[in-house]
JSON list of C-alpha atoms in Angstrom, two decimals:
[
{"chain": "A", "resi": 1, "resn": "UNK", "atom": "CA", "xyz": [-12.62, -1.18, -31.03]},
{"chain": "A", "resi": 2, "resn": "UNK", "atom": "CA", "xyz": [-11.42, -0.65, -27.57]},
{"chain": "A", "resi": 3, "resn": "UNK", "atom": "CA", "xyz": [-8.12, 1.60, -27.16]},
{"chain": "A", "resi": 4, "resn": "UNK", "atom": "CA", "xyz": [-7.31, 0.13, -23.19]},
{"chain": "A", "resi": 5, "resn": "UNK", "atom": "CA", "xyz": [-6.21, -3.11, -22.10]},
{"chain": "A", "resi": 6, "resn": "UNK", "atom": "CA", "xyz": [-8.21, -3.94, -18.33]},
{"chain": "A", "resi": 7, "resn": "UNK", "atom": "CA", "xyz": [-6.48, -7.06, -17.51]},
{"chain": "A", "resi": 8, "resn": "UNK", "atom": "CA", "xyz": [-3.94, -5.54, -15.78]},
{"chain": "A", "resi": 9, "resn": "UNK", "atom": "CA", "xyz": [-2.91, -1.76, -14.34]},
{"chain": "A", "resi": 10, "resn": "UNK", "atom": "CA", "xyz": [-6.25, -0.75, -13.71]},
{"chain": "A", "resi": 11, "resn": "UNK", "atom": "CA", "xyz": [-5.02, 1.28, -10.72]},
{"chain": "A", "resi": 12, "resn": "UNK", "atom": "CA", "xyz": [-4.14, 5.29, -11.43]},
{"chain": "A", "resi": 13, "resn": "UNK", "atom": "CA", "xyz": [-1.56, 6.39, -10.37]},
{"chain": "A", "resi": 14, "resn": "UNK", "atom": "CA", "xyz": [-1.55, 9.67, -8.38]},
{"chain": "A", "resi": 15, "resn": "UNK", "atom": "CA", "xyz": [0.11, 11.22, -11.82]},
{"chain": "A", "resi": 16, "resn": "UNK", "atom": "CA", "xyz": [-2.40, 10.47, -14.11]},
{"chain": "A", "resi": 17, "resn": "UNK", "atom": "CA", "xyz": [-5.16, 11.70, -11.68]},
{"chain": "A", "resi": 18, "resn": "UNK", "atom": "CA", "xyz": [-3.16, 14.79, -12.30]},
{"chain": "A", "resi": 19, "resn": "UNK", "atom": "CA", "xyz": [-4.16, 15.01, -16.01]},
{"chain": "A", "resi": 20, "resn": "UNK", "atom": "CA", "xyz": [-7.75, 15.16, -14.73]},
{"chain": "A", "resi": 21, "resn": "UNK", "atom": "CA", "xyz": [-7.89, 18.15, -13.41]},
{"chain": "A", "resi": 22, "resn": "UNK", "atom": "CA", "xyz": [-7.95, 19.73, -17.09]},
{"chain": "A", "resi": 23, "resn": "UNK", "atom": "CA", "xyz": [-11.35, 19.90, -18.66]},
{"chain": "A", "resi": 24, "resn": "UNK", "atom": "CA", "xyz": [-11.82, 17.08, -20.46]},
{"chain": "A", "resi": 25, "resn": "UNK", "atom": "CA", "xyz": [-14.34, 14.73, -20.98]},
{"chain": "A", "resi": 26, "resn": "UNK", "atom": "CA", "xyz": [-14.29, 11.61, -19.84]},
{"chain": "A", "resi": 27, "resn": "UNK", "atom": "CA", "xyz": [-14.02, 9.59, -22.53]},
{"chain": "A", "resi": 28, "resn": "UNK", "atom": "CA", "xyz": [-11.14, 12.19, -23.82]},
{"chain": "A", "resi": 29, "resn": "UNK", "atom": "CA", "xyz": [-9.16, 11.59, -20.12]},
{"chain": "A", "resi": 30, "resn": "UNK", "atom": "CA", "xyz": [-9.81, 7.20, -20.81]},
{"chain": "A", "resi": 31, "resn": "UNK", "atom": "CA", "xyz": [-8.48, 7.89, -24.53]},
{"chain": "A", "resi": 32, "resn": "UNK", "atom": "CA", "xyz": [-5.36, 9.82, -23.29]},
{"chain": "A", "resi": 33, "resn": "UNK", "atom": "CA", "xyz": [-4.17, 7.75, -20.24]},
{"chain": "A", "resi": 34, "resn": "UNK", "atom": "CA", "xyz": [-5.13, 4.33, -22.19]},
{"chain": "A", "resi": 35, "resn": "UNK", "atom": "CA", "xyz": [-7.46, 3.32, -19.83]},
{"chain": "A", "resi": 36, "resn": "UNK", "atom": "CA", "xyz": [-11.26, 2.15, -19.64]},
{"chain": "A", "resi": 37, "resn": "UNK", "atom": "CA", "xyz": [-13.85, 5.12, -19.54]},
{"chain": "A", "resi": 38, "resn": "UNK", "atom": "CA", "xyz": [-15.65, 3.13, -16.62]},
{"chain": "A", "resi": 39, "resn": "UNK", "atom": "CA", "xyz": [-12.18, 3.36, -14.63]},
{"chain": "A", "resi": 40, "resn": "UNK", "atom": "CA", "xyz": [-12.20, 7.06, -15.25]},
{"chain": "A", "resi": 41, "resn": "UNK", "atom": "CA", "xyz": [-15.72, 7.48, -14.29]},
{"chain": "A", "resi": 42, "resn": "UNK", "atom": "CA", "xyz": [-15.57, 5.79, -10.84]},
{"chain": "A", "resi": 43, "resn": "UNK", "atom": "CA", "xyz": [-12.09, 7.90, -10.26]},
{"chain": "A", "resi": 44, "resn": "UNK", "atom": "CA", "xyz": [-14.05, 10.87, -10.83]},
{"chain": "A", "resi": 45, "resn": "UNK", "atom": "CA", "xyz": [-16.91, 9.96, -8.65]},
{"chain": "A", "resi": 46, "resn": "UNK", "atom": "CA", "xyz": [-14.26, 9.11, -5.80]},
{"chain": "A", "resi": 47, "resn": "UNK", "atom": "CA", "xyz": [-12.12, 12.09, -6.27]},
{"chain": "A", "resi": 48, "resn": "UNK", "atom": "CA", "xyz": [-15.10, 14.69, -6.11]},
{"chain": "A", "resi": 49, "resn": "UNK", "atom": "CA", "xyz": [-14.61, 17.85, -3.66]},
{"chain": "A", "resi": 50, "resn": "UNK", "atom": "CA", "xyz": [-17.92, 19.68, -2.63]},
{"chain": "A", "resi": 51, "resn": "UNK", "atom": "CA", "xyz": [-16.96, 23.30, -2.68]},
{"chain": "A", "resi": 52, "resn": "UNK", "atom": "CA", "xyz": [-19.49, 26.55, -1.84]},
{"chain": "A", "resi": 53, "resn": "UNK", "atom": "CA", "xyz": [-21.04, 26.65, -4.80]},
{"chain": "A", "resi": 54, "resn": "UNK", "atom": "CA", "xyz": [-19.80, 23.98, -7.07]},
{"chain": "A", "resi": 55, "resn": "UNK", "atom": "CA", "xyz": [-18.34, 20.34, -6.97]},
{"chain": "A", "resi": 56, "resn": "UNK", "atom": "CA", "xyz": [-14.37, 20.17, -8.07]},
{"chain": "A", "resi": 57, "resn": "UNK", "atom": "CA", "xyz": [-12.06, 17.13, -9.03]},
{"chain": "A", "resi": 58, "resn": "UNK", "atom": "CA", "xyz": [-9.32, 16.89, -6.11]},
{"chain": "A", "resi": 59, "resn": "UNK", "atom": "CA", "xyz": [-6.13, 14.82, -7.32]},
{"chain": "A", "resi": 60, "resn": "UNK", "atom": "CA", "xyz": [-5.33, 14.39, -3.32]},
{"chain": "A", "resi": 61, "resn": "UNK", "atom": "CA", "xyz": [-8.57, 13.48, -2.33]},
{"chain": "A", "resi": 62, "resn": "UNK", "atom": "CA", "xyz": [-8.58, 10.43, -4.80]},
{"chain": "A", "resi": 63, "resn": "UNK", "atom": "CA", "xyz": [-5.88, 9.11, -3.97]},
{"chain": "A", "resi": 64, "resn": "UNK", "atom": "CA", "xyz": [-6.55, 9.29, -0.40]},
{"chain": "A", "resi": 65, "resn": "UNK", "atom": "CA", "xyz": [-9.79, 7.80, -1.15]},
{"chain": "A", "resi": 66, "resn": "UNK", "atom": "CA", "xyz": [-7.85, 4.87, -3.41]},
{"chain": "A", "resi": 67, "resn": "UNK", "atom": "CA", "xyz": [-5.33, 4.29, -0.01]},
{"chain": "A", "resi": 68, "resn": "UNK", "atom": "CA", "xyz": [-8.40, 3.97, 2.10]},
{"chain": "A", "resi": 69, "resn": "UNK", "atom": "CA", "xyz": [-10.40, 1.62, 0.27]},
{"chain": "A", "resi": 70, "resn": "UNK", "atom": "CA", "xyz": [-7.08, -0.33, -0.50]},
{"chain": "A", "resi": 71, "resn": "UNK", "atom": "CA", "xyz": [-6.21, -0.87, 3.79]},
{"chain": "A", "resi": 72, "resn": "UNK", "atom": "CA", "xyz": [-9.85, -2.70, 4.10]},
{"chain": "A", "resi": 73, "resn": "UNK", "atom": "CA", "xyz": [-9.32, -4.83, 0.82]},
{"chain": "A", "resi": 74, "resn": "UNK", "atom": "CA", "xyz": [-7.69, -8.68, 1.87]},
{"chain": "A", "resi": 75, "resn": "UNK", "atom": "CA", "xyz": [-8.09, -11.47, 4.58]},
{"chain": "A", "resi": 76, "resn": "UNK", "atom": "CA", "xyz": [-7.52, -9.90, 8.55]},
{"chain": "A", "resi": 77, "resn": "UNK", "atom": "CA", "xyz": [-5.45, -11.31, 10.09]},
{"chain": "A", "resi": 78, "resn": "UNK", "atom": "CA", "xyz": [-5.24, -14.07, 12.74]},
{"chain": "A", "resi": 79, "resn": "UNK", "atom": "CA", "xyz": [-2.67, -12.77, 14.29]},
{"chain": "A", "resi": 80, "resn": "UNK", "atom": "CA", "xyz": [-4.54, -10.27, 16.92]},
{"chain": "A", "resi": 81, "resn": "UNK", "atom": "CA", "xyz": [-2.71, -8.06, 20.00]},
{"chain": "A", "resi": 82, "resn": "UNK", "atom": "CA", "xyz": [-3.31, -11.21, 22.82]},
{"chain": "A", "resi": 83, "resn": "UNK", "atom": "CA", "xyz": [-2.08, -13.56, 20.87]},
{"chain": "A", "resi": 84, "resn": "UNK", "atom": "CA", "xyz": [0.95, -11.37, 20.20]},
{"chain": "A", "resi": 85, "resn": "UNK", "atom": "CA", "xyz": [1.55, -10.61, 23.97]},
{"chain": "A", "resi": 86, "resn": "UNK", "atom": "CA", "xyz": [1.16, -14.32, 24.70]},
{"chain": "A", "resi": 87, "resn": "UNK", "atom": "CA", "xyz": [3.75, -15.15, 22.32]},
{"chain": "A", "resi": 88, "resn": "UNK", "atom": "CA", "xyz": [6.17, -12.65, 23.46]},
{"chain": "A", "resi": 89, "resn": "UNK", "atom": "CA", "xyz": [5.55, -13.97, 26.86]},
{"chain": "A", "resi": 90, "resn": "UNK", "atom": "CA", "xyz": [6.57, -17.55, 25.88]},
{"chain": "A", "resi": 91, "resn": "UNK", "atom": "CA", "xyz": [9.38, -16.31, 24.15]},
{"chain": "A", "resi": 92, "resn": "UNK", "atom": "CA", "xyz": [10.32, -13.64, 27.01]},
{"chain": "A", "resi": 93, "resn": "UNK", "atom": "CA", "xyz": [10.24, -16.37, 29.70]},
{"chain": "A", "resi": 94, "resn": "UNK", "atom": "CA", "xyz": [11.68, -19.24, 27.45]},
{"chain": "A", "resi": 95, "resn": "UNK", "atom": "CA", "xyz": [8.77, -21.57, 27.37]},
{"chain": "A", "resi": 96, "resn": "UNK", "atom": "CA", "xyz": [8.23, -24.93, 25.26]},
{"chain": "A", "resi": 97, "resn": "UNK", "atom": "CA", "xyz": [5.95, -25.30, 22.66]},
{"chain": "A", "resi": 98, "resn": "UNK", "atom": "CA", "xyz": [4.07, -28.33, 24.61]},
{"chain": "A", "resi": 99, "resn": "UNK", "atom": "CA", "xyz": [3.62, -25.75, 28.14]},
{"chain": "A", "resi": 100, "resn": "UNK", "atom": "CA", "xyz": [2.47, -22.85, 25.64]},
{"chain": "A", "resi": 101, "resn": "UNK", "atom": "CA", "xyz": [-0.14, -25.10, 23.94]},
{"chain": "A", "resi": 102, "resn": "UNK", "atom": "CA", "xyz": [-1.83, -26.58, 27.78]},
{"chain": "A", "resi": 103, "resn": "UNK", "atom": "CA", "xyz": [-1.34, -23.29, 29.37]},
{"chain": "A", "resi": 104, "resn": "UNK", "atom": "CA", "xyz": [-3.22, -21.71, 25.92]},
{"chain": "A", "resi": 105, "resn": "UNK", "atom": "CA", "xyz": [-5.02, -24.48, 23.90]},
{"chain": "A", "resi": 106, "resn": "UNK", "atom": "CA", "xyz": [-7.87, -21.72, 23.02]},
{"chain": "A", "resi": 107, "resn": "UNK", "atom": "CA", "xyz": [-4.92, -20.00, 21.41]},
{"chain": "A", "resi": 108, "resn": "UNK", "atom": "CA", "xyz": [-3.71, -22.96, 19.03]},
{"chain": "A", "resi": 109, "resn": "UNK", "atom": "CA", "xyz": [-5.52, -22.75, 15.26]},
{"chain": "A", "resi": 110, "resn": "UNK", "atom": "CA", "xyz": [-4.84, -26.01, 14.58]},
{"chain": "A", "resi": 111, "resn": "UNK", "atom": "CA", "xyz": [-7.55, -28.98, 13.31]},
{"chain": "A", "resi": 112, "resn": "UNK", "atom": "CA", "xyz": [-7.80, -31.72, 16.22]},
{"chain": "A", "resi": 113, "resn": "UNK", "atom": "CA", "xyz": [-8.64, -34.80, 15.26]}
]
């Protein structure tokens, strides 16, 4: 029977990747923080430091790893640097919508019909 719930807090926090650094198994670290041995597994993967002679555990280099892989995750956005300037332009020289839209109608992301 499984010990972990993985429907929701999946994430480690940069605490428990402390209680990594001990020498544990880990099945033994996925028993103590309540969480699924596969979780633990990848975190060790990611958190891995390649020293002279031997590969350490890094609780920093995790979770910069975790922050990194977390910016790229979602939808980009629409909203790119032009089409920020041309707003700010409207709104600097007090344009209407309807002179914004002809002077920029590549600009507009809405569905003609």
């Amino acid at each position: 029977m499984q010990n972990y719930s993985n429907t929701k807090g999946k994430h480690l926090t940069l605490i428990e990747r402390w209680h990594n650094r001990k020498p544990r198994s880990g099945n033994q670290i996925a028993r103590l923080l309540c969480k699924a041995p596969q979780t633990i597994h990848h975190e060790l993967k990611w958190g891995r430091v390649q020293l002279k002679t031997k590969t350490k555990y890094s609780a920093e280099v995790a979770q910069a790893s975790y922050d990194t892989r977390r910016r790229h995750c979602g939808r980009p956005s629409k909203f790119t640097k032009v089409l920020n300037a041309l707003i700010s332009k409207v709104v600097r020289e007090k344009l209407s919508l309807e002179v914004f839209s002809q002077a920029f109608p590549s600009c507009l992301f809405t569905n003609a019909v």
